[in-house]
Amino acid sequence: MTRSDAPAAPASAPSRAADRPRASSSGGTKALTAWRPYWARRFGTAPFLPMSRAEMDALGWDSCDIVLVTGDAYVDHPSFGMAVIGRVLEAQGFRVGIIAQPDWQSADPFKALGRPNLFFGVTAGNMDSMINRYTADRKIRSDDAYTPGGAGGKRPDRACLVYAQRCREAFHEVPIVVGGIEASLRRIAHYDYWQDKVRRSLLVDAKADLLLYGNAERAIVEIAHRLAAREPVDRLTDIRGTAFVRRPGDPGAQGWFELDSTEVDRPGRIDAHINPYGWEADGQECARSESAAVRPEPADGHSTASPAAPAPTALAVVAMPTPTRRPAEGRIALPPRERTVIRLPSFEQVRSDPVLYAHANRVLHLETNPGNARALVQRHGEGKTAREVWINPPPIPLTTAEMDHVFDLPYARAPHPAYADERGRHDAATKIPAWEMIRFSVNIMRGCFGGCTFCSITEHEGRIIQSRSEDSIIREIEDMRDKVKGFTGVVSDLGGPTANMYRLACKSREIEAACRKPSCVYPGICPNLGTDHGPLVKLYRRARALPGVKKILIGSGLRYDLAVQSPEYVKELVTHHVGGYLKIAPEHTESGPLSKMMKPGIGTYDRFKAMFEQFSAEAGKQQFLIPYFIAAHPGTTDEDMMNLALWLKRNGFRADQVQTFYPSPMATATAMYHTGLNPLKGIHRDPARGAEKVDVVRGERRRRLHKAFLRYHDPANWPLLREALQEMGRADLIGNGKHQLIPTWQPAATGGYCSPRRANSTPAPGAKATAAAPAAPKKGQLLTQHTGLPPRETGKRPAGAPGPRGKAPAPAGARKPRGR
């Protein structure tokens, strides 16, 4: 269904499927540029969004309409979420101020710009605050790439929650809207790796009015204009990409059809789920729409689906009203999707029952396609304290014209002057590492249809690729060349979540709108997916030809199973855009863990490697592939890691940086880690019905072992590997032969491997202090940051507080969090 108010594409642009507006189950969507500008647009464009009252005065503002609070330093660049949201709102005519990395110990810093006229917008920043602060081993990092000087400790744990509470304390009556990656991944009850328990929806804990998930430009613009029109915030319950809280029995829920999905293996109508592990012969499985009428199920709850499909989960039993039955056909007519809500198991249920947690995670991921997703509801609490978290369907993706509008806004492409040193520069002590990394890069697209279970991109940005026009990208490169200090002619990246999904899309809008599959490229490339890399090759060539541009590198991760579909693209990439090394991520070599990751087999990597070496030789260049692998992923056995180590040795790879699986909230692999079940297959209580159990790598020793296999060449790992190989009955791999993994001898003195993250981590108990690993703080010396708030007042003097002789307190930091 097209949108009549969407901006028209240029007449010269080809009519590509990737550029057309997406179908929506709820009808058309208003374009970003179709809103009538707010009256404050007369103030014009700010060189930087103000961070102080003095800057507001210089702009002639008496107040801000919207105040954005972020855990990152303010960098006015389209790679930083708060800059994008701020500039988009400014383009709508609103006066937007930013409070960046405020001191959360009190509400005073949140009053710095005064009371916002419309609302507070709160985010933890570009990264989840817990992943930003803790390593995969739950050790505290000492640095923060989004802070001047890389200094750590400038944001609290669970920053979104803490900032929202302080905003409420500062101005109780002002609406609070939370968003960003941290909010997206915590919109329902979720497993929290750092406390090893299931936590409530962030919306409930933060007591915010609205939660935005995914790319939020469309939703935030509508919220701002409707609040500016004096519509109460509790009436904003119909905006896509938002979540809100209402009481059970709220009149606003009247007229909705509720599908009960609070249990599994329940008699009633059962939705036959898409099989993520195979395609139907005609390639149309992803087109099967559950909006079509289905046959009623037998009383025992078994599906009448094709025998080739996995046993389905009891997903949707109609609760109100009862669906109509068509006697002539013996079918059930489902209610309209735009007025249907699926009831997930409650917070209390998923907290205590791993089976229901896996089931809820499965349902959530099925309802992520904007073309067919239904609303979700999950109860938190019981009795009088009960609240219901409603999650509206995902936002409609931006069109190419809307993407151009967002990225063509007047970004300064630099950190705010408040961070500059006395020379007005942002280097040395004032350098923001994350900005340095993306300073000369250009984002060309959003989204990822890979569906990797350990990755959060799909949960946040969605599976549908949103691409900018070639002209818009070229304009940004020219602006970067002409205006950004330090540009030497080298563009560090043209990419996004992936390097080579630019303008790739489903060949049919109807099939795309009905698709329920979690990945378009697993277990193979969907026959309905367009894989033409021609527009990307054309973009590379045009960008290379720009005056003043010497080299364009590709730094984003490459999806090599797509790249092998286009030898022309691989040749273009290898010949012109590889700076000696190209990183790709096969993640593993064994089918067991790869099936849990939804990644292609190692044979696809071998095909790409052959093409890479061929085209490198033809170009007369010596270039290298840098493969990345994951240790300790759910579904990985010790034998899998041993086989991966043998593959690494046979191929002459010695991994330097080792990535250990990090359970981020809401990811499918995290559900596997928490429950020991595979949500990609049917979730059942009866093992006989086919529920698949997953080998979960827990415990410090086993996680260290899996990392040690990846670094089999490090002498510091040899004692652990010898012990493990003997326990596995593979002592034949211990010896000095070429076919053996580790030698029998041990160097007399070896300091072992010092990883790049060692300086960012708290040392192990009893470890000696070094320059790279400073001594651990003494117990009681530092205040906890686990809740993000200072300890409660107890009447006692906190450890480190000034004593009777006026000694200065110890610096703020963190101790081991509770609940682990």
mmCIF file of N, CA and C in Angstrom, residues 89-172:
data_model
loop_
_atom_site.group_PDB
_atom_site.id
_atom_site.type_symbol
_atom_site.label_atom_id
_atom_site.label_comp_id
_atom_site.label_asym_id
_atom_site.label_seq_id
_atom_site.Cartn_x
_atom_site.Cartn_y
_atom_site.Cartn_z
ATOM 1 N N LEU A 89 14.299 16.782 14.796
ATOM 2 C CA LEU A 89 13.309 17.594 15.506
ATOM 3 C C LEU A 89 13.507 19.080 15.220
ATOM 4 N N GLU A 90 14.766 19.503 15.117
ATOM 5 C CA GLU A 90 15.042 20.891 14.785
ATOM 6 C C GLU A 90 14.477 21.233 13.404
ATOM 7 N N ALA A 91 14.593 20.299 12.470
ATOM 8 C CA ALA A 91 14.062 20.531 11.122
ATOM 9 C C ALA A 91 12.551 20.648 11.123
ATOM 10 N N GLN A 92 11.892 20.107 12.162
ATOM 11 C CA GLN A 92 10.444 20.234 12.296
ATOM 12 C C GLN A 92 10.053 21.553 12.947
ATOM 13 N N GLY A 93 11.058 22.333 13.377
ATOM 14 C CA GLY A 93 10.786 23.641 13.958
ATOM 15 C C GLY A 93 10.888 23.699 15.461
ATOM 16 N N PHE A 94 11.301 22.622 16.113
ATOM 17 C CA PHE A 94 11.365 22.604 17.573
ATOM 18 C C PHE A 94 12.739 23.068 18.061
ATOM 19 N N ARG A 95 12.744 23.671 19.242
ATOM 20 C CA ARG A 95 13.990 24.075 19.890
ATOM 21 C C ARG A 95 14.469 22.908 20.754
ATOM 22 N N VAL A 96 15.621 22.372 20.407
ATOM 23 C CA VAL A 96 16.114 21.140 21.040
ATOM 24 C C VAL A 96 17.420 21.423 21.753
ATOM 25 N N GLY A 97 17.482 21.064 23.015
ATOM 26 C CA GLY A 97 18.719 21.148 23.784
ATOM 27 C C GLY A 97 19.204 19.761 24.159
ATOM 28 N N ILE A 98 20.478 19.667 24.482
ATOM 29 C CA ILE A 98 21.076 18.373 24.818
ATOM 30 C C ILE A 98 21.784 18.463 26.164
ATOM 31 N N ILE A 99 21.513 17.470 27.011
ATOM 32 C CA ILE A 99 22.259 17.274 28.259
ATOM 33 C C ILE A 99 23.034 15.977 28.075
ATOM 34 N N ALA A 100 24.345 16.090 27.913
ATOM 35 C CA ALA A 100 25.176 14.932 27.604
ATOM 36 C C ALA A 100 25.966 14.500 28.835
ATOM 37 N N GLN A 101 25.903 13.217 29.135
ATOM 38 C CA GLN A 101 26.637 12.597 30.238
ATOM 39 C C GLN A 101 26.506 13.392 31.534
ATOM 40 N N PRO A 102 25.272 13.646 31.979
ATOM 41 C CA PRO A 102 25.097 14.411 33.223
ATOM 42 C C PRO A 102 25.538 13.609 34.441
ATOM 43 N N ASP A 103 25.907 14.318 35.473
ATOM 44 C CA ASP A 103 26.197 13.684 36.762
ATOM 45 C C ASP A 103 24.865 13.234 37.351
ATOM 46 N N TRP A 104 24.699 11.930 37.504
ATOM 47 C CA TRP A 104 23.401 11.381 37.914
ATOM 48 C C TRP A 104 23.224 11.303 39.424
ATOM 49 N N GLN A 105 24.193 11.859 40.183
ATOM 50 C CA GLN A 105 24.094 11.760 41.637
ATOM 51 C C GLN A 105 22.960 12.608 42.205
ATOM 52 N N SER A 106 22.476 13.578 41.426
ATOM 53 C CA SER A 106 21.341 14.385 41.863
ATOM 54 C C SER A 106 20.572 14.829 40.623
ATOM 55 N N ALA A 107 19.431 15.476 40.857
ATOM 56 C CA ALA A 107 18.598 15.944 39.747
ATOM 57 C C ALA A 107 19.041 17.300 39.211
ATOM 58 N N ASP A 108 19.956 17.987 39.900
ATOM 59 C CA ASP A 108 20.326 19.343 39.487
ATOM 60 C C ASP A 108 20.866 19.431 38.065
ATOM 61 N N PRO A 109 21.782 18.536 37.626
ATOM 62 C CA PRO A 109 22.267 18.646 36.229
ATOM 63 C C PRO A 109 21.165 18.480 35.193
ATOM 64 N N PHE A 110 20.067 17.848 35.558
ATOM 65 C CA PHE A 110 18.967 17.646 34.621
ATOM 66 C C PHE A 110 18.073 18.890 34.519
ATOM 67 N N LYS A 111 18.373 19.892 35.335
ATOM 68 C CA LYS A 111 17.658 21.158 35.275
ATOM 69 C C LYS A 111 18.453 22.229 34.536
ATOM 70 N N ALA A 112 19.601 21.850 33.981
ATOM 71 C CA ALA A 112 20.534 22.833 33.418
ATOM 72 C C ALA A 112 19.910 23.688 32.320
ATOM 73 N N LEU A 113 19.035 23.107 31.513
ATOM 74 C CA LEU A 113 18.418 23.850 30.410
ATOM 75 C C LEU A 113 17.006 24.297 30.729
ATOM 76 N N GLY A 114 16.606 24.152 31.972
ATOM 77 C CA GLY A 114 15.259 24.542 32.357
ATOM 78 C C GLY A 114 14.229 23.477 32.016
ATOM 79 N N ARG A 115 12.981 23.805 32.282
ATOM 80 C CA ARG A 115 11.891 22.870 32.033
ATOM 81 C C ARG A 115 11.572 22.819 30.542
ATOM 82 N N PRO A 116 11.643 21.627 29.918
ATOM 83 C CA PRO A 116 11.256 21.547 28.500
ATOM 84 C C PRO A 116 9.756 21.737 28.337
ATOM 85 N N ASN A 117 9.367 22.404 27.284
ATOM 86 C CA ASN A 117 7.949 22.684 27.065
ATOM 87 C C ASN A 117 7.153 21.442 26.695
ATOM 88 N N LEU A 118 7.800 20.466 26.042
ATOM 89 C CA LEU A 118 7.059 19.309 25.538
ATOM 90 C C LEU A 118 7.446 18.014 26.250
ATOM 91 N N PHE A 119 8.721 17.621 26.189
ATOM 92 C CA PHE A 119 9.101 16.355 26.831
ATOM 93 C C PHE A 119 10.608 16.238 26.943
ATOM 94 N N PHE A 120 11.035 15.295 27.803
ATOM 95 C CA PHE A 120 12.414 14.835 27.875
ATOM 96 C C PHE A 120 12.560 13.621 26.951
ATOM 97 N N GLY A 121 13.629 13.589 26.156
ATOM 98 C CA GLY A 121 13.985 12.393 25.400
ATOM 99 C C GLY A 121 15.231 11.795 26.022
ATOM 100 N N VAL A 122 15.182 10.528 26.422
ATOM 101 C CA VAL A 122 16.253 9.921 27.215
ATOM 102 C C VAL A 122 16.811 8.703 26.491
ATOM 103 N N THR A 123 18.132 8.606 26.427
ATOM 104 C CA THR A 123 18.792 7.432 25.874
ATOM 105 C C THR A 123 20.092 7.172 26.621
ATOM 106 N N ALA A 124 20.500 5.910 26.646
ATOM 107 C CA ALA A 124 21.787 5.556 27.242
ATOM 108 C C ALA A 124 22.939 5.892 26.316
ATOM 109 N N GLY A 125 22.643 6.105 25.018
ATOM 110 C CA GLY A 125 23.679 6.403 24.050
ATOM 111 C C GLY A 125 23.694 5.393 22.920
ATOM 112 N N ASN A 126 24.745 5.428 22.127
ATOM 113 C CA ASN A 126 24.868 4.539 20.976
ATOM 114 C C ASN A 126 25.049 3.081 21.378
ATOM 115 N N MET A 127 25.499 2.836 22.588
ATOM 116 C CA MET A 127 25.691 1.473 23.073
ATOM 117 C C MET A 127 24.829 1.236 24.298
ATOM 118 N N ASP A 128 24.484 -0.010 24.514
ATOM 119 C CA ASP A 128 23.866 -0.406 25.767
ATOM 120 C C ASP A 128 24.846 -0.092 26.893
ATOM 121 N N SER A 129 24.380 0.545 27.945
ATOM 122 C CA SER A 129 25.297 1.004 28.997
ATOM 123 C C SER A 129 25.978 -0.148 29.725
ATOM 124 N N MET A 130 25.320 -1.304 29.828
ATOM 125 C CA MET A 130 25.940 -2.437 30.509
ATOM 126 C C MET A 130 27.022 -3.074 29.635
ATOM 127 N N ILE A 131 26.762 -3.211 28.348
ATOM 128 C CA ILE A 131 27.774 -3.753 27.442
ATOM 129 C C ILE A 131 28.929 -2.777 27.319
ATOM 130 N N ASN A 132 28.620 -1.488 27.376
ATOM 131 C CA ASN A 132 29.655 -0.469 27.305
ATOM 132 C C ASN A 132 30.586 -0.543 28.517
ATOM 133 N N ARG A 133 30.058 -0.893 29.666
ATOM 134 C CA ARG A 133 30.841 -0.818 30.904
ATOM 135 C C ARG A 133 31.475 -2.139 31.317
ATOM 136 N N TYR A 134 30.861 -3.273 30.933
ATOM 137 C CA TYR A 134 31.343 -4.574 31.386
ATOM 138 C C TYR A 134 31.802 -5.424 30.209
ATOM 139 N N THR A 135 32.842 -6.221 30.437
ATOM 140 C CA THR A 135 33.301 -7.174 29.439
ATOM 141 C C THR A 135 32.374 -8.386 29.439
ATOM 142 N N ALA A 136 32.606 -9.309 28.497
ATOM 143 C CA ALA A 136 31.805 -10.530 28.429
ATOM 144 C C ALA A 136 32.000 -11.403 29.652
ATOM 145 N N ASP A 137 33.085 -11.161 30.407
ATOM 146 C CA ASP A 137 33.334 -11.893 31.650
ATOM 147 C C ASP A 137 32.850 -11.118 32.868
ATOM 148 N N ARG A 138 32.041 -10.092 32.626
ATOM 149 C CA ARG A 138 31.454 -9.247 33.675
ATOM 150 C C ARG A 138 32.508 -8.457 34.452
ATOM 151 N N LYS A 139 33.628 -8.207 33.847
ATOM 152 C CA LYS A 139 34.635 -7.361 34.475
ATOM 153 C C LYS A 139 34.447 -5.920 34.008
ATOM 154 N N ILE A 140 34.795 -4.981 34.859
ATOM 155 C CA ILE A 140 34.545 -3.574 34.572
ATOM 156 C C ILE A 140 35.621 -3.024 33.641
ATOM 157 N N ARG A 141 35.178 -2.372 32.584
ATOM 158 C CA ARG A 141 36.116 -1.690 31.698
ATOM 159 C C ARG A 141 36.533 -0.370 32.333
ATOM 160 N N SER A 142 37.750 0.031 32.038
ATOM 161 C CA SER A 142 38.224 1.305 32.581
ATOM 162 C C SER A 142 38.084 2.439 31.579
ATOM 163 N N ASP A 143 37.616 2.127 30.353
ATOM 164 C CA ASP A 143 37.490 3.181 29.360
ATOM 165 C C ASP A 143 36.092 3.218 28.778
ATOM 166 N N ASP A 144 35.795 4.291 28.060
ATOM 167 C CA ASP A 144 34.504 4.477 27.405
ATOM 168 C C ASP A 144 34.778 5.245 26.118
ATOM 169 N N ALA A 145 34.560 4.596 24.975
ATOM 170 C CA ALA A 145 34.907 5.200 23.689
ATOM 171 C C ALA A 145 34.056 6.410 23.348
ATOM 172 N N TYR A 146 32.946 6.599 24.039
ATOM 173 C CA TYR A 146 32.039 7.708 23.722
ATOM 174 C C TYR A 146 32.207 8.885 24.681
ATOM 175 N N THR A 147 33.355 8.935 25.366
ATOM 176 C CA THR A 147 33.634 9.971 26.350
ATOM 177 C C THR A 147 34.939 10.664 25.988
ATOM 178 N N PRO A 148 35.040 11.988 26.164
ATOM 179 C CA PRO A 148 36.310 12.671 25.896
ATOM 180 C C PRO A 148 37.454 12.042 26.676
ATOM 181 N N GLY A 149 38.551 11.803 25.980
ATOM 182 C CA GLY A 149 39.691 11.170 26.611
ATOM 183 C C GLY A 149 39.515 9.684 26.862
ATOM 184 N N GLY A 150 38.370 9.119 26.426
ATOM 185 C CA GLY A 150 38.120 7.697 26.656
ATOM 186 C C GLY A 150 37.918 7.353 28.119
ATOM 187 N N ALA A 151 37.631 8.341 28.945
ATOM 188 C CA ALA A 151 37.502 8.108 30.381
ATOM 189 C C ALA A 151 36.281 7.252 30.702
ATOM 190 N N GLY A 152 36.421 6.334 31.637
ATOM 191 C CA GLY A 152 35.309 5.505 32.065
ATOM 192 C C GLY A 152 34.552 6.136 33.223
ATOM 193 N N GLY A 153 33.386 5.576 33.516
ATOM 194 C CA GLY A 153 32.628 6.016 34.676
ATOM 195 C C GLY A 153 31.819 7.274 34.487
ATOM 196 N N LYS A 154 31.610 7.713 33.243
ATOM 197 C CA LYS A 154 30.857 8.939 33.005
ATOM 198 C C LYS A 154 29.369 8.697 32.803
ATOM 199 N N ARG A 155 28.949 7.450 32.862
ATOM 200 C CA ARG A 155 27.518 7.147 32.755
ATOM 201 C C ARG A 155 27.212 6.044 33.758
ATOM 202 N N PRO A 156 26.000 5.996 34.282
ATOM 203 C CA PRO A 156 25.650 4.945 35.245
ATOM 204 C C PRO A 156 25.308 3.642 34.539
ATOM 205 N N ASP A 157 25.306 2.570 35.289
ATOM 206 C CA ASP A 157 24.748 1.324 34.771
ATOM 207 C C ASP A 157 23.259 1.532 34.537
ATOM 208 N N ARG A 158 22.743 0.880 33.502
ATOM 209 C CA ARG A 158 21.331 1.020 33.121
ATOM 210 C C ARG A 158 20.977 2.505 33.041
ATOM 211 N N ALA A 159 21.762 3.204 32.220
ATOM 212 C CA ALA A 159 21.685 4.665 32.176
ATOM 213 C C ALA A 159 20.294 5.161 31.817
ATOM 214 N N CYS A 160 19.610 4.450 30.936
ATOM 215 C CA CYS A 160 18.278 4.891 30.520
ATOM 216 C C CYS A 160 17.342 4.979 31.727
ATOM 217 N N LEU A 161 17.409 3.976 32.558
ATOM 218 C CA LEU A 161 16.549 3.913 33.742
ATOM 219 C C LEU A 161 16.889 5.054 34.711
ATOM 220 N N VAL A 162 18.176 5.227 34.968
ATOM 221 C CA VAL A 162 18.601 6.239 35.942
ATOM 222 C C VAL A 162 18.291 7.647 35.451
ATOM 223 N N TYR A 163 18.592 7.918 34.193
ATOM 224 C CA TYR A 163 18.319 9.253 33.653
ATOM 225 C C TYR A 163 16.825 9.565 33.696
ATOM 226 N N ALA A 164 15.992 8.583 33.369
ATOM 227 C CA ALA A 164 14.547 8.823 33.395
ATOM 228 C C ALA A 164 14.076 9.158 34.801
ATOM 229 N N GLN A 165 14.610 8.464 35.773
ATOM 230 C CA GLN A 165 14.213 8.745 37.162
ATOM 231 C C GLN A 165 14.646 10.140 37.590
ATOM 232 N N ARG A 166 15.840 10.552 37.174
ATOM 233 C CA ARG A 166 16.308 11.891 37.543
ATOM 234 C C ARG A 166 15.513 12.979 36.800
ATOM 235 N N CYS A 167 15.134 12.720 35.566
ATOM 236 C CA CYS A 167 14.295 13.686 34.845
ATOM 237 C C CYS A 167 12.957 13.848 35.550
ATOM 238 N N ARG A 168 12.388 12.738 36.026
ATOM 239 C CA ARG A 168 11.116 12.807 36.742
ATOM 240 C C ARG A 168 11.274 13.587 38.032
ATOM 241 N N GLU A 169 12.410 13.403 38.677
ATOM 242 C CA GLU A 169 12.664 14.141 39.918
ATOM 243 C C GLU A 169 12.850 15.625 39.640
ATOM 244 N N ALA A 170 13.484 15.955 38.513
ATOM 245 C CA ALA A 170 13.741 17.365 38.193
ATOM 246 C C ALA A 170 12.459 18.109 37.855
ATOM 247 N N PHE A 171 11.628 17.533 36.980
ATOM 248 C CA PHE A 171 10.369 18.159 36.560
ATOM 249 C C PHE A 171 9.317 17.060 36.490
ATOM 250 N N HIS A 172 8.596 16.908 37.560
ATOM 251 C CA HIS A 172 7.718 15.758 37.718
ATOM 252 C C HIS A 172 6.636 15.683 36.659
#
